[in-house]
PDB file of C-alpha atoms and ligand atoms in Angstrom:
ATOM      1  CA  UNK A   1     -15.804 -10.502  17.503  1.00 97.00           C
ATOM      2  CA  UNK A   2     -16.729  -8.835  14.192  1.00 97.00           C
ATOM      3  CA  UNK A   3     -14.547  -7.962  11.216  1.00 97.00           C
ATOM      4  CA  UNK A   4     -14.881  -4.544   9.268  1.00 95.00           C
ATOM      5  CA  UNK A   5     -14.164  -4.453   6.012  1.00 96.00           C
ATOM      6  CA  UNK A   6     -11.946  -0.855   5.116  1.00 96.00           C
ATOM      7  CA  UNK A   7     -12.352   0.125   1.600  1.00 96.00           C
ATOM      8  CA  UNK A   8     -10.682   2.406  -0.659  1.00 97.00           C
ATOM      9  CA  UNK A   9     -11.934   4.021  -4.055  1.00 97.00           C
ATOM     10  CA  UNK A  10      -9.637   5.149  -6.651  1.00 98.00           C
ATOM     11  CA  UNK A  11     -10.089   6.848 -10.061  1.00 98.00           C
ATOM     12  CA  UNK A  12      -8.034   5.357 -12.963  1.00 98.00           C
ATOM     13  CA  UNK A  13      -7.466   7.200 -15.991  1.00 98.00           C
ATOM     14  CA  UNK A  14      -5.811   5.959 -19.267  1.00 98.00           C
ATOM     15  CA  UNK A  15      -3.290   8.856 -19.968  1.00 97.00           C
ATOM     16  CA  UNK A  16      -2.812  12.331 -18.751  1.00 97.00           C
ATOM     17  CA  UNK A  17      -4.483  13.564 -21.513  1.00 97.00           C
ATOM     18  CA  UNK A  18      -7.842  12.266 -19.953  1.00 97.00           C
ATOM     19  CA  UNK A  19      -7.287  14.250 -16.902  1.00 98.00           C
ATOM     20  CA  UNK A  20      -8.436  17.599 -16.564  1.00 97.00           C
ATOM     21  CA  UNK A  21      -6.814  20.638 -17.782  1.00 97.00           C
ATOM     22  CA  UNK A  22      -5.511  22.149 -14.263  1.00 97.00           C
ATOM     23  CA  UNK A  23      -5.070  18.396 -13.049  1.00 98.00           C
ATOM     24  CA  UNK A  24      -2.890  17.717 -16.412  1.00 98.00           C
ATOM     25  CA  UNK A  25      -0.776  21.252 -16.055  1.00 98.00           C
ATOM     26  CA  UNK A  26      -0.302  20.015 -12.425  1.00 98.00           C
ATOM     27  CA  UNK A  27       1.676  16.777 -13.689  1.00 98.00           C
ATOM     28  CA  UNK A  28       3.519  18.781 -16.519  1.00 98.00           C
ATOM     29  CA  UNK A  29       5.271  20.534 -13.232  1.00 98.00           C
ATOM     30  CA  UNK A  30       5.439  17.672 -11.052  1.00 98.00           C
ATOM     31  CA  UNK A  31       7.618  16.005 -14.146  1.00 98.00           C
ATOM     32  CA  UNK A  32       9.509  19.506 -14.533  1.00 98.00           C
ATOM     33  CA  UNK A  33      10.319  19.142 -10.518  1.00 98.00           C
ATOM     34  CA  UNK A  34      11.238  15.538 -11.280  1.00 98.00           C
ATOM     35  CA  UNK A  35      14.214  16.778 -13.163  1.00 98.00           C
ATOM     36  CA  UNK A  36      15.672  18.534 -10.132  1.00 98.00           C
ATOM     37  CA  UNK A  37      15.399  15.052  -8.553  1.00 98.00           C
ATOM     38  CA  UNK A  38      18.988  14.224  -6.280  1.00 98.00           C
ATOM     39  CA  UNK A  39      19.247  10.903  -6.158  1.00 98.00           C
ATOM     40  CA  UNK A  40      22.610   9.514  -7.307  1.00 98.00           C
ATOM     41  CA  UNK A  41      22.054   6.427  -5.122  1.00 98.00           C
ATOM     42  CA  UNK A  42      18.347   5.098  -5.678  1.00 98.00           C
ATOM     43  CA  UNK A  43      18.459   6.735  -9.382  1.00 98.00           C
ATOM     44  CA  UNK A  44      14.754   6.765  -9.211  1.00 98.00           C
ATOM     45  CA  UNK A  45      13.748  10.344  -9.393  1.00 98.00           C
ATOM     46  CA  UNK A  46      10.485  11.472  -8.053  1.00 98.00           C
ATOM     47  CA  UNK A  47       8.411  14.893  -8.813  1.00 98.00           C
ATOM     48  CA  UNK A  48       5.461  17.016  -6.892  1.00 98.00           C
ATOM     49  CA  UNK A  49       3.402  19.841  -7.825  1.00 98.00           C
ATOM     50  CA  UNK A  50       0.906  21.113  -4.952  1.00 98.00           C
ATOM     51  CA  UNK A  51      -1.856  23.319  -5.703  1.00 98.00           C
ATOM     52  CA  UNK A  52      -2.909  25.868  -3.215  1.00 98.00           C
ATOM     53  CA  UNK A  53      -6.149  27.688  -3.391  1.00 98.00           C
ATOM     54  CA  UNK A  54      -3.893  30.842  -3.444  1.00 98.00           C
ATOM     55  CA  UNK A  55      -3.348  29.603  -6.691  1.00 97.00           C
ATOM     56  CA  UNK A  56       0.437  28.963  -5.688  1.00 98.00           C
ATOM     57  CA  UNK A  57       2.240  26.254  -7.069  1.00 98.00           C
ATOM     58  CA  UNK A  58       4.963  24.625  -4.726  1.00 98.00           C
ATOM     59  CA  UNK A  59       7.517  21.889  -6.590  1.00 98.00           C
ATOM     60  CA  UNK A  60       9.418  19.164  -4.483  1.00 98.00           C
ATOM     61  CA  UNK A  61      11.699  16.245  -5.871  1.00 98.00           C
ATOM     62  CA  UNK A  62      13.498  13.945  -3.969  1.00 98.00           C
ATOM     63  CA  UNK A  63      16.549  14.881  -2.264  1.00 98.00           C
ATOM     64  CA  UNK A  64      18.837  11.732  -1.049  1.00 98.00           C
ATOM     65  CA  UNK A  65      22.057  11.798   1.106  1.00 98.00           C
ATOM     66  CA  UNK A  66      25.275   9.699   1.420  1.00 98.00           C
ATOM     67  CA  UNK A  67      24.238   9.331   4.745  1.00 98.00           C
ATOM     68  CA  UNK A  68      20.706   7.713   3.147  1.00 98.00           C
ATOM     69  CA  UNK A  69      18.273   7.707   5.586  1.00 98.00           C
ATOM     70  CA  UNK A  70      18.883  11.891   5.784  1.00 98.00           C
ATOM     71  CA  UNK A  71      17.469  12.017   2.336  1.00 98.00           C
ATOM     72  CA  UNK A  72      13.714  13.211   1.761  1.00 98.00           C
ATOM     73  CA  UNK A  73      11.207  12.261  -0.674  1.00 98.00           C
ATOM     74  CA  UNK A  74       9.319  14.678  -2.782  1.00 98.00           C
ATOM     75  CA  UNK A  75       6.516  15.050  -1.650  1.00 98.00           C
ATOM     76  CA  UNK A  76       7.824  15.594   1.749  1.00 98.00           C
ATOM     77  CA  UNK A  77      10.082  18.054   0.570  1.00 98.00           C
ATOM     78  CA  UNK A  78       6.886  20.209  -1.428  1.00 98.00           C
ATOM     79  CA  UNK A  79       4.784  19.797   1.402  1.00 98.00           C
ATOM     80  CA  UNK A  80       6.775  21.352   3.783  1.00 98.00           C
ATOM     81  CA  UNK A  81       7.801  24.229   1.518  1.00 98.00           C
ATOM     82  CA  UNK A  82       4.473  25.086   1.121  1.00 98.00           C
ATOM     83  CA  UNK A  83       3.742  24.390   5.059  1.00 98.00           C
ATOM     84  CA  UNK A  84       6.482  26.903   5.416  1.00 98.00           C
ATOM     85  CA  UNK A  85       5.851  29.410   3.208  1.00 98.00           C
ATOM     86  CA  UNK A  86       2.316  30.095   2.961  1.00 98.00           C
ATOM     87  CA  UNK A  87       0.858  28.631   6.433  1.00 97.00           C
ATOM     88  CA  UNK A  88      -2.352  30.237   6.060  1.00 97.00           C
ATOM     89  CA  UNK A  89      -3.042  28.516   2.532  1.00 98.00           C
ATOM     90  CA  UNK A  90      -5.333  25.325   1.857  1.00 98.00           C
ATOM     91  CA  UNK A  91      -3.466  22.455  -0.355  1.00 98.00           C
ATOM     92  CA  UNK A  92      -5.828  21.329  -3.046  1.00 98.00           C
ATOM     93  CA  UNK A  93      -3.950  18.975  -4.719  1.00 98.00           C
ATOM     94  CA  UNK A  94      -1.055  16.830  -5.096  1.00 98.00           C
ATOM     95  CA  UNK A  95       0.827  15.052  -8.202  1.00 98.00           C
ATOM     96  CA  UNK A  96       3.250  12.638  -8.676  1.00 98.00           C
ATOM     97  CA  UNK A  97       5.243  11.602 -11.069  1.00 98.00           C
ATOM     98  CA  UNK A  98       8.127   9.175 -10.429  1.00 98.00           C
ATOM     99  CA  UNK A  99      10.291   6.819 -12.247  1.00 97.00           C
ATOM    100  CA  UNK A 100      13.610   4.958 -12.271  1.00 98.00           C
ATOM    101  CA  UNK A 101      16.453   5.985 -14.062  1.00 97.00           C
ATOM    102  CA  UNK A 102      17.952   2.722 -14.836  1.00 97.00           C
ATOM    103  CA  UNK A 103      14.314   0.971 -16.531  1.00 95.00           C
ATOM    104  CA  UNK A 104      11.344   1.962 -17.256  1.00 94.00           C
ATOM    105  CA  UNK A 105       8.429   3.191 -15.201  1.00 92.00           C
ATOM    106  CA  UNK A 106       4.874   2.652 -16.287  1.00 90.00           C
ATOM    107  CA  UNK A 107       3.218   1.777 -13.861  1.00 96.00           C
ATOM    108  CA  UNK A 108       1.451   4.639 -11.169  1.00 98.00           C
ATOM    109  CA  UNK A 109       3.933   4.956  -8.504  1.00 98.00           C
ATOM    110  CA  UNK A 110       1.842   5.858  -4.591  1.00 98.00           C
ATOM    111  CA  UNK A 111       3.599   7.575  -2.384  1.00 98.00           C
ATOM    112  CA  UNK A 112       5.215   6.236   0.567  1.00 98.00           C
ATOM    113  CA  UNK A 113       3.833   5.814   4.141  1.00 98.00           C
ATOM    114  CA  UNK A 114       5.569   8.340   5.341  1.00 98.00           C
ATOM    115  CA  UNK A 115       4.950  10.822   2.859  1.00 98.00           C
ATOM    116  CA  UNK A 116       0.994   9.907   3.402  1.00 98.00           C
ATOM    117  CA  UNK A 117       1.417  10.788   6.812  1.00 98.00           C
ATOM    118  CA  UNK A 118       3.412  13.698   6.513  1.00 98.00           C
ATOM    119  CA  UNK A 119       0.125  14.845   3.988  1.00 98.00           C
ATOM    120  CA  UNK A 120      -2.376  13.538   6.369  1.00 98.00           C
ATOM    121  CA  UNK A 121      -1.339  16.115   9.143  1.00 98.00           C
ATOM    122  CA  UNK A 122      -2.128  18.965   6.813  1.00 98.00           C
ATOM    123  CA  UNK A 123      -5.483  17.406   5.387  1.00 98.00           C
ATOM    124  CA  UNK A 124      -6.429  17.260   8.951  1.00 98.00           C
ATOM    125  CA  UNK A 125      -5.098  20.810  10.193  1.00 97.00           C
ATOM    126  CA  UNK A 126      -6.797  22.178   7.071  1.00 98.00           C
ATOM    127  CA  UNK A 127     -10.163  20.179   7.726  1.00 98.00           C
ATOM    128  CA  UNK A 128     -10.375  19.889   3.959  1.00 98.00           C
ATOM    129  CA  UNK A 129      -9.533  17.067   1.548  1.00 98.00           C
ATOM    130  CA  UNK A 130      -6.598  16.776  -0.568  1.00 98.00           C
ATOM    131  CA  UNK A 131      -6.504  15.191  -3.696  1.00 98.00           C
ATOM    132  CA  UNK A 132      -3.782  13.181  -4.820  1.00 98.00           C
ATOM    133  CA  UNK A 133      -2.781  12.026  -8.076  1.00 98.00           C
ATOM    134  CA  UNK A 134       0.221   9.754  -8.919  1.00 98.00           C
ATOM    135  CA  UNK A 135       1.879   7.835 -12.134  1.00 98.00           C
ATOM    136  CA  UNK A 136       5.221   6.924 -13.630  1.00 98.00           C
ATOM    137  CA  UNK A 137       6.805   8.550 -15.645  1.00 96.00           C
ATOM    138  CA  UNK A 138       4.143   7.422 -18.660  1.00 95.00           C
ATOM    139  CA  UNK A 139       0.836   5.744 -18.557  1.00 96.00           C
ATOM    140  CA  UNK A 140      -2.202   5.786 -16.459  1.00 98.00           C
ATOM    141  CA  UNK A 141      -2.856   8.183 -13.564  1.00 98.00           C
ATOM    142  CA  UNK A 142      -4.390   7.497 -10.405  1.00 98.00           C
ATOM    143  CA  UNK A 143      -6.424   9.993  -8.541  1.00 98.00           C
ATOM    144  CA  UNK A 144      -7.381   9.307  -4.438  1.00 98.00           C
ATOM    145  CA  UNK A 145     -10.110  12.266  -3.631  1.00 98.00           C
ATOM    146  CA  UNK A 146      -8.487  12.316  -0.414  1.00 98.00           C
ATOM    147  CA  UNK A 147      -5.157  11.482   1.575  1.00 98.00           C
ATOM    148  CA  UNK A 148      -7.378   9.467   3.914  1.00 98.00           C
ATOM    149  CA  UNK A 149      -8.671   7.383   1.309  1.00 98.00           C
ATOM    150  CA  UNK A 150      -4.786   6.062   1.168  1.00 98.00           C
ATOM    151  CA  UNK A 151      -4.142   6.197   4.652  1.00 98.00           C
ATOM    152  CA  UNK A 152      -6.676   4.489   6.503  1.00 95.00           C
ATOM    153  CA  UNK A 153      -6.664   3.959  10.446  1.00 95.00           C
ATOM    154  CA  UNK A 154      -4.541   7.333  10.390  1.00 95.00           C
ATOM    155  CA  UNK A 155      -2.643   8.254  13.419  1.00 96.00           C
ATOM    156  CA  UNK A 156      -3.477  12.683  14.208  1.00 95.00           C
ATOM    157  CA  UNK A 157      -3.926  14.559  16.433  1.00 95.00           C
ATOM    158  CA  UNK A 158      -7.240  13.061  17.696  1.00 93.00           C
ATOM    159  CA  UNK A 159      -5.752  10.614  19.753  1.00 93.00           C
ATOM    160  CA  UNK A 160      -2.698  12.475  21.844  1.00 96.00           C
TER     161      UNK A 160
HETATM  162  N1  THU B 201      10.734   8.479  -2.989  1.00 84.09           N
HETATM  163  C1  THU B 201       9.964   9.602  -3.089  1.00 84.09           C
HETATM  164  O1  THU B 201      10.466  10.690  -3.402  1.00 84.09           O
HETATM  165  N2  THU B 201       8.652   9.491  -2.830  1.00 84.09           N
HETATM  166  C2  THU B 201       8.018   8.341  -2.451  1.00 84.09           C
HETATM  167  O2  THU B 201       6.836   8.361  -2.131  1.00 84.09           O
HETATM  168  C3  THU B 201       8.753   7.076  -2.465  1.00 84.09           C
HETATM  169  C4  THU B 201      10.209   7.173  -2.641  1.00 84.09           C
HETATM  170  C5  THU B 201      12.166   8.590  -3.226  1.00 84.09           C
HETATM  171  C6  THU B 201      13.011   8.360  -2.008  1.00 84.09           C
HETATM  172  C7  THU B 201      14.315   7.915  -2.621  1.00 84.09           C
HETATM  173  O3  THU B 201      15.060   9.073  -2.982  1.00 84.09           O
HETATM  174  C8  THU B 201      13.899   7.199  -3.897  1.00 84.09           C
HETATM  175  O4  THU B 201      12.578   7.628  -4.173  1.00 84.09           O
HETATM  176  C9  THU B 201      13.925   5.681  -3.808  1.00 84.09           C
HETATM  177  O5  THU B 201      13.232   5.235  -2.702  1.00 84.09           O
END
């Protein structure tokens, strides 16, 4: 028997401002994509801005349903945009910016499980890291270098 110790590193910084430039233009848009948020039930909207090194942007925000588990978080909903409309393109980063409606949100929000799985399948079709960067709506912003430094043990395409 043996234990093994999994670890993650992640880069804190005190306010967008400390980010850099493209980084902090990529959370300006993932909070302009927040306002399109749909989400009359949780009222915790949620925005993302992926990069692609075609130098496309691609904008998600969380879409719920009345039917709830048919609703789709936002970065689900940007990833597969830009899955879907430019196939052939490399995502270089992700950002996040989410916060409820009803208090306030300061602290860095992650995303989901699913949504880091949905992200790992393209960080392993593209062979390539993505970086992903998350906060509230204020505050401090966390940057992973990769999706599978949040997602350890992943489950891909390795093992079917
Ligand atoms: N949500 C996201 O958009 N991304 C996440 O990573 C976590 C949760 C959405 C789903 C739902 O519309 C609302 O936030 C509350 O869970």
């Amino acid at each position: 028997m043996k234990e093994i110790k999994i670890e993650s590193i992640l880069t804190v910084y005190d306010n967008i401002e400390e980010l850099p430039t493209d980084v902090s233009k990529l959370m300006d848009q993932a909070t302009l994509a927040r306002k399109n948020s749909y989400s009359p039930y949780s009222k915790f909207s949620v925005g993302a801005a992926i990069l692609l090194d075609n130098n496309e942007v691609v904008l998600g925000s969380n879409q719920e349903n009345a039917s709830y588990p048919s609703g789709l978080c936002a970065e689900r909903t940007a990833i597969y945009y830009a899955g879907s409309q430019y196939p052939e393109a490399k995502i270089l980063k992700m950002a996040i910016v989410a916060g409820s409606r009803i208090r306030q949100t300061i602290t860095p929000i992650p995303p989901c499980g699913a949504c880091r799985q949905a992200i790992a399948e393209y960080e392993v079709k593209q062979v390539a890291p993505i970086e992903i960067y998350f906060m509230g709506e204020t505050g401090k912003v966390v940057k992973s270098h990769s999706l599978a430094n949040l997602l350890p043990l992943v489950f891909d395409k390795s093992v079917l």
